[in-house]
Amino acid sequence: MKHIFVIVVFSLVCLGLSAQTGWFNISFDQDRGETLAILAEQGFKIEEDKQERVSFTGSTYKGFLSLELWFNAEDRVSSWSIIYDAKASEDFVDDLLDEMDEMSGFQAIWDENNDTWVWELENHKGAYLYELPGDKIRIEYGEFDDSVYDEWY
């Protein structure tokens, strides 16, 4: 039952790690109002709202600690970051990596210089998963710098 619950939660959370859409149905270049409405429907609560950044708490997703969105000058999503409790379950990090690989359609690349799992998405975008102090995991969606990873291709 526990395994099924983890799969269901990740399936709901990881709605499309493909191309431009990621966790919680957030998309690059998504309108601010649309994004805030989508997150409100999922139970997120705004903790801080600044012009270029909005931070959230209050989600009931397993292990969720916080979410931050960054907006460009046109008030569209430019990047976002999610922090989870790495000890939410015994295999939380492994399950998370497996689900992200499955949703993106390929295995992540391990960047040993930065201790980061990296997924190259379309249109020079990327997803990054790495550990933080205090048994936390951060997943970031943002720009992908080809020059850093040229030797991998």
Coordinates of N, CA and C in Angstrom, one line a residue:
M1 N 0.8 -1.2 0.0 CA 0.0 0.0 0.0 C 0.9 1.3 0.0
K2 N 1.9 1.2 0.8 CA 2.8 2.4 0.9 C 3.5 2.7 -0.5
H3 N 3.9 1.6 -1.1 CA 4.5 1.8 -2.5 C 3.5 2.4 -3.5
I4 N 2.3 1.9 -3.4 CA 1.3 2.4 -4.3 C 1.0 3.9 -4.0
F5 N 1.0 4.3 -2.8 CA 0.8 5.7 -2.4 C 1.9 6.6 -2.9
V6 N 3.1 6.1 -2.8 CA 4.3 6.9 -3.3 C 4.2 7.1 -4.8
I7 N 3.8 6.0 -5.5 CA 3.7 6.1 -7.0 C 2.5 7.1 -7.4
V8 N 1.4 7.0 -6.7 CA 0.3 7.9 -7.0 C 0.7 9.3 -6.7
V9 N 1.4 9.6 -5.6 CA 1.8 11.0 -5.2 C 2.7 11.5 -6.3
F10 N 3.7 10.7 -6.7 CA 4.7 11.2 -7.7 C 4.0 11.4 -9.0
S11 N 3.1 10.5 -9.4 CA 2.4 10.7 -10.6 C 1.6 12.0 -10.7
L12 N 1.0 12.3 -9.6 CA 0.2 13.5 -9.5 C 1.2 14.8 -9.5
V13 N 2.2 14.6 -8.8 CA 3.2 15.8 -8.6 C 4.0 16.0 -9.9
C14 N 4.4 14.9 -10.5 CA 5.3 15.0 -11.7 C 4.6 15.1 -13.0
L15 N 3.6 15.9 -13.1 CA 2.8 16.0 -14.3 C 3.7 16.6 -15.4
G16 N 4.4 15.7 -16.0 CA 5.1 16.1 -17.2 C 6.4 16.8 -17.0
L17 N 7.5 16.0 -16.7 CA 8.8 16.6 -16.6 C 9.3 16.8 -18.0
S18 N 8.5 16.6 -19.0 CA 8.9 16.8 -20.4 C 9.1 18.3 -20.7
A19 N 9.7 18.5 -21.8 CA 9.9 19.8 -22.4 C 9.7 21.0 -21.4
Q20 N 8.6 21.6 -21.4 CA 8.5 22.9 -20.7 C 7.6 22.8 -19.4
T21 N 6.9 21.8 -19.1 CA 6.1 21.7 -18.0 C 6.7 20.7 -17.0
G22 N 6.6 21.1 -15.7 CA 7.2 20.3 -14.7 C 6.3 20.1 -13.5
W23 N 6.9 20.0 -12.3 CA 6.2 19.7 -11.1 C 5.0 20.7 -10.9
F24 N 4.0 20.2 -10.3 CA 2.8 20.9 -10.0 C 2.1 21.6 -11.1
N25 N 2.4 21.1 -12.4 CA 1.8 21.7 -13.6 C 2.3 23.1 -13.9
I26 N 3.5 23.4 -13.4 CA 4.1 24.7 -13.7 C 4.8 24.6 -15.0
S27 N 4.7 25.7 -15.8 CA 5.4 25.7 -17.1 C 6.3 26.9 -17.3
F28 N 7.3 26.8 -18.0 CA 8.1 28.0 -18.4 C 7.3 28.9 -19.2
D29 N 7.4 30.2 -19.0 CA 6.7 31.2 -19.7 C 5.2 31.3 -19.4
Q30 N 4.8 30.6 -18.4 CA 3.4 30.6 -18.0 C 3.0 31.9 -17.3
D31 N 1.8 32.4 -17.6 CA 1.4 33.7 -17.0 C 1.3 33.6 -15.5
R32 N 1.6 34.7 -14.8 CA 1.6 34.7 -13.4 C 0.3 34.4 -12.8
G33 N -0.8 35.0 -13.3 CA -2.1 34.7 -12.8 C -2.6 33.3 -12.9
E34 N -2.3 32.7 -14.1 CA -2.6 31.3 -14.4 C -1.9 30.4 -13.4
T35 N -0.6 30.7 -13.2 CA 0.3 29.9 -12.4 C -0.2 29.9 -10.9
L36 N -0.5 31.1 -10.4 CA -1.0 31.2 -9.1 C -2.3 30.5 -8.9
A37 N -3.2 30.6 -9.9 CA -4.5 29.9 -9.8 C -4.3 28.4 -9.8
I38 N -3.4 27.8 -10.6 CA -3.2 26.4 -10.6 C -2.6 25.9 -9.3
L39 N -1.7 26.7 -8.7 CA -1.2 26.3 -7.4 C -2.2 26.4 -6.3
A40 N -3.1 27.5 -6.3 CA -4.1 27.6 -5.3 C -5.1 26.4 -5.4
E41 N -5.4 25.9 -6.6 CA -6.3 24.8 -6.7 C -5.6 23.5 -6.1
Q42 N -4.3 23.5 -6.0 CA -3.6 22.3 -5.4 C -3.4 22.5 -3.9
G43 N -3.8 23.6 -3.3 CA -3.7 23.8 -1.9 C -2.5 24.6 -1.4
F44 N -1.7 25.1 -2.4 CA -0.6 25.9 -2.0 C -1.0 27.2 -1.4
K45 N -0.2 27.7 -0.4 CA -0.5 29.0 0.3 C 0.7 29.9 0.0
I46 N 0.4 31.1 -0.4 CA 1.5 32.1 -0.6 C 2.1 32.5 0.7
E47 N 3.4 32.4 0.8 CA 4.1 32.8 2.0 C 4.6 34.2 1.9
E48 N 5.2 34.5 0.7 CA 5.7 35.8 0.4 C 5.5 36.1 -1.1
D49 N 5.1 37.3 -1.4 CA 4.8 37.7 -2.8 C 5.5 39.0 -3.1
K50 N 6.6 38.8 -3.9 CA 7.4 40.0 -4.4 C 7.2 40.1 -5.9
Q51 N 7.5 41.1 -6.5 CA 7.4 41.3 -7.9 C 8.0 40.2 -8.7
E52 N 9.3 39.9 -8.4 CA 10.0 38.9 -9.2 C 10.0 37.5 -8.6
R53 N 9.5 37.3 -7.4 CA 9.5 36.0 -6.7 C 8.3 35.8 -5.8
V54 N 7.7 34.6 -5.9 CA 6.6 34.2 -5.0 C 7.0 32.9 -4.3
S55 N 6.9 32.8 -3.0 CA 7.2 31.6 -2.3 C 5.9 31.0 -1.7
F56 N 5.9 29.7 -1.6 CA 4.7 29.0 -1.1 C 5.0 28.0 -0.1
T57 N 4.0 27.7 0.8 CA 4.1 26.6 1.7 C 2.7 26.0 1.7
G58 N 2.5 25.0 2.6 CA 1.1 24.5 2.8 C 0.7 23.4 1.9
S59 N 1.5 22.9 1.1 CA 1.1 21.8 0.3 C 1.1 20.5 1.1
T60 N 0.2 19.6 0.7 CA 0.1 18.3 1.5 C 0.9 17.2 0.8
Y61 N 1.6 17.5 -0.3 CA 2.4 16.5 -1.0 C 3.5 16.0 -0.1
K62 N 3.7 14.7 -0.1 CA 4.6 14.0 0.8 C 6.0 14.7 0.7
G63 N 6.5 15.0 1.9 CA 7.9 15.6 2.0 C 8.0 17.0 1.6
F64 N 7.0 17.6 1.0 CA 7.1 19.0 0.6 C 7.4 20.0 1.7
L65 N 8.4 20.9 1.4 CA 8.7 21.9 2.4 C 8.4 23.3 1.8
S66 N 8.9 23.6 0.6 CA 8.6 24.9 0.0 C 8.7 24.9 -1.5
L67 N 8.2 26.0 -2.1 CA 8.2 26.2 -3.5 C 8.4 27.7 -3.8
E68 N 9.3 28.0 -4.7 CA 9.6 29.4 -5.1 C 9.5 29.5 -6.6
L69 N 8.8 30.5 -7.0 CA 8.7 30.8 -8.5 C 9.4 32.1 -8.7
W70 N 10.0 32.2 -9.9 CA 10.6 33.5 -10.3 C 10.0 33.9 -11.6
F71 N 9.7 35.2 -11.7 CA 9.0 35.7 -12.9 C 9.9 36.7 -13.6
N72 N 9.8 36.8 -14.9 CA 10.5 37.8 -15.7 C 9.8 39.1 -15.8
A73 N 10.3 40.0 -16.5 CA 9.8 41.4 -16.6 C 8.3 41.4 -17.2
E74 N 8.0 40.3 -18.0 CA 6.7 40.2 -18.6 C 5.7 39.5 -17.7
D75 N 6.1 39.2 -16.4 CA 5.3 38.5 -15.4 C 5.0 37.1 -15.8
R76 N 6.0 36.4 -16.4 CA 5.9 35.0 -16.8 C 6.9 34.2 -16.1
V77 N 6.6 32.9 -15.8 CA 7.5 32.0 -15.1 C 8.8 31.9 -15.8
S78 N 9.9 32.2 -15.1 CA 11.2 32.0 -15.7 C 12.0 30.8 -15.1
S79 N 11.7 30.5 -13.8 CA 12.2 29.4 -13.2 C 11.5 29.1 -11.9
W80 N 11.7 27.9 -11.3 CA 11.1 27.6 -10.0 C 12.0 26.5 -9.3
S81 N 11.7 26.4 -8.0 CA 12.5 25.6 -7.2 C 11.6 25.0 -6.1
I82 N 11.8 23.7 -5.8 CA 11.0 23.0 -4.9 C 12.0 22.3 -3.9
I83 N 11.7 22.4 -2.6 CA 12.5 21.8 -1.6 C 11.6 20.7 -0.9
Y84 N 12.2 19.6 -0.7 CA 11.6 18.4 -0.1 C 12.4 17.9 1.1
D85 N 11.8 17.3 2.0 CA 12.5 16.5 3.1 C 13.0 15.2 2.5
A86 N 14.3 15.0 2.4 CA 14.8 13.8 1.8 C 14.5 12.6 2.6
K87 N 14.1 12.7 3.8 CA 13.8 11.6 4.7 C 12.3 11.4 4.8
A88 N 11.5 11.9 3.8 CA 10.1 11.7 3.8 C 9.7 10.2 3.8
S89 N 10.5 9.4 3.2 CA 10.3 7.9 3.3 C 11.7 7.3 3.0
E90 N 11.8 6.1 3.3 CA 13.1 5.4 3.2 C 13.7 5.5 1.8
D91 N 12.9 5.4 0.8 CA 13.5 5.4 -0.6 C 13.1 6.7 -1.3
F92 N 12.8 7.7 -0.6 CA 12.2 8.9 -1.2 C 13.1 9.5 -2.4
V93 N 14.4 9.6 -2.2 CA 15.2 10.2 -3.2 C 15.4 9.3 -4.4
D94 N 15.5 8.0 -4.2 CA 15.6 7.0 -5.3 C 14.3 7.0 -6.1
D95 N 13.2 7.0 -5.4 CA 11.9 7.1 -6.1 C 11.7 8.4 -6.9
L96 N 12.2 9.4 -6.3 CA 12.1 10.7 -7.0 C 12.9 10.7 -8.3
L97 N 14.1 10.2 -8.2 CA 15.0 10.1 -9.4 C 14.4 9.2 -10.5
D98 N 13.9 8.1 -10.0 CA 13.2 7.2 -11.0 C 12.0 7.8 -11.7
E99 N 11.2 8.5 -10.9 CA 10.0 9.2 -11.5 C 10.5 10.3 -12.5
M100 N 11.5 11.1 -12.1 CA 11.9 12.1 -13.0 C 12.5 11.6 -14.3
D101 N 13.3 10.5 -14.2 CA 13.8 9.8 -15.4 C 12.6 9.4 -16.3
E102 N 11.6 8.7 -15.7 CA 10.5 8.2 -16.4 C 9.7 9.4 -17.1
M103 N 9.5 10.4 -16.4 CA 8.7 11.5 -16.9 C 9.5 12.3 -18.0
S104 N 10.8 12.4 -17.9 CA 11.6 13.1 -18.9 C 11.9 12.2 -20.1
G105 N 11.8 10.9 -20.0 CA 12.0 10.0 -21.1 C 13.5 9.6 -21.2
F106 N 14.4 10.0 -20.3 CA 15.7 9.5 -20.3 C 16.3 9.6 -18.9
Q107 N 17.5 8.9 -18.7 CA 18.1 9.0 -17.4 C 18.9 10.3 -17.2
A108 N 18.8 10.8 -16.0 CA 19.6 12.0 -15.7 C 21.1 11.8 -15.8
I109 N 21.8 12.9 -16.0 CA 23.2 12.8 -16.1 C 23.7 13.3 -14.7
W110 N 24.7 12.6 -14.1 CA 25.3 12.9 -12.9 C 26.4 13.9 -13.1
D111 N 26.3 15.1 -12.6 CA 27.3 16.1 -12.7 C 28.1 16.0 -11.4
E112 N 29.3 15.3 -11.4 CA 30.0 15.1 -10.2 C 30.7 16.3 -9.7
N113 N 31.0 17.3 -10.6 CA 31.6 18.6 -10.2 C 30.7 19.4 -9.3
N114 N 29.4 19.2 -9.5 CA 28.4 20.0 -8.7 C 27.5 19.1 -7.8
D115 N 27.8 17.8 -7.8 CA 26.9 16.9 -7.1 C 25.5 17.1 -7.4
T116 N 25.1 17.0 -8.6 CA 23.8 17.4 -9.1 C 23.3 16.4 -10.2
W117 N 22.1 16.0 -10.1 CA 21.5 15.2 -11.2 C 20.9 16.2 -12.2
V118 N 21.1 16.1 -13.5 CA 20.8 17.1 -14.5 C 19.9 16.4 -15.6
W119 N 18.8 17.1 -16.0 CA 18.0 16.7 -17.1 C 18.0 17.9 -18.0
E120 N 18.4 17.7 -19.3 CA 18.3 18.7 -20.3 C 16.9 18.7 -20.9
L121 N 16.2 19.8 -20.9 CA 14.9 19.9 -21.4 C 15.0 20.6 -22.8
E122 N 13.9 20.9 -23.4 CA 13.9 21.6 -24.7 C 14.1 23.1 -24.4
N123 N 14.4 23.8 -25.5 CA 14.5 25.3 -25.5 C 15.5 25.8 -24.5
H124 N 16.6 25.1 -24.3 CA 17.7 25.5 -23.4 C 17.2 25.6 -22.0
K125 N 16.4 24.7 -21.6 CA 15.9 24.6 -20.2 C 16.4 23.4 -19.6
G126 N 16.5 23.3 -18.3 CA 17.0 22.1 -17.6 C 16.3 22.0 -16.2
A127 N 16.4 20.8 -15.7 CA 16.0 20.4 -14.3 C 17.2 19.9 -13.6
Y128 N 17.3 20.3 -12.3 CA 18.4 19.9 -11.5 C 17.9 19.4 -10.2
L129 N 18.5 18.3 -9.7 CA 18.2 17.8 -8.4 C 19.5 17.6 -7.6
Y130 N 19.5 18.2 -6.4 CA 20.7 18.1 -5.6 C 20.3 18.2 -4.1
E131 N 21.2 17.7 -3.2 CA 21.0 17.7 -1.8 C 21.4 19.0 -1.2
L132 N 20.6 19.4 -0.1 CA 20.9 20.6 0.7 C 21.3 20.1 2.1
P133 N 21.9 21.0 2.8 CA 22.2 20.6 4.2 C 20.8 20.3 5.0
G134 N 20.9 19.5 6.0 CA 19.7 19.2 6.8 C 18.8 18.2 6.2
D135 N 19.3 17.3 5.4 CA 18.5 16.2 4.8 C 17.4 16.8 3.9
K136 N 17.7 17.7 3.1 CA 16.7 18.3 2.2 C 17.2 18.1 0.7
I137 N 16.2 18.1 -0.2 CA 16.5 17.9 -1.6 C 15.9 19.1 -2.3
R138 N 16.6 19.7 -3.3 CA 16.1 20.8 -4.1 C 16.0 20.3 -5.5
I139 N 14.8 20.6 -6.1 CA 14.7 20.4 -7.6 C 14.5 21.8 -8.2
E140 N 15.3 22.2 -9.1 CA 15.2 23.5 -9.8 C 14.9 23.3 -11.3
Y141 N 14.1 24.1 -11.8 CA 13.8 24.2 -13.2 C 14.3 25.6 -13.6
G142 N 15.2 25.7 -14.6 CA 15.7 26.9 -15.1 C 16.4 26.8 -16.4
E143 N 17.3 27.7 -16.7 CA 18.1 27.7 -17.9 C 19.1 26.6 -17.9
F144 N 19.4 26.0 -19.1 CA 20.4 25.0 -19.2 C 21.6 25.6 -19.9
D145 N 22.7 25.5 -19.3 CA 24.0 26.1 -19.9 C 24.7 25.0 -20.7
D146 N 24.5 25.0 -22.0 CA 25.2 24.0 -22.8 C 26.7 23.9 -22.6
S147 N 27.3 25.1 -22.4 CA 28.8 25.2 -22.3 C 29.3 24.4 -21.1
V148 N 28.5 24.3 -20.1 CA 28.9 23.5 -18.9 C 29.0 22.0 -19.2
Y149 N 28.0 21.5 -20.0 CA 27.9 20.1 -20.3 C 28.2 19.7 -21.7
D150 N 29.0 20.5 -22.4 CA 29.4 20.1 -23.8 C 30.1 18.8 -23.8
E151 N 31.0 18.5 -22.8 CA 31.8 17.3 -22.9 C 30.9 16.0 -22.8
W152 N 29.7 16.1 -22.4 CA 28.8 15.0 -22.2 C 28.2 14.5 -23.6
Y153 N 28.3 15.4 -24.6 CA 27.6 15.1 -25.8 C 28.5 14.8 -26.9

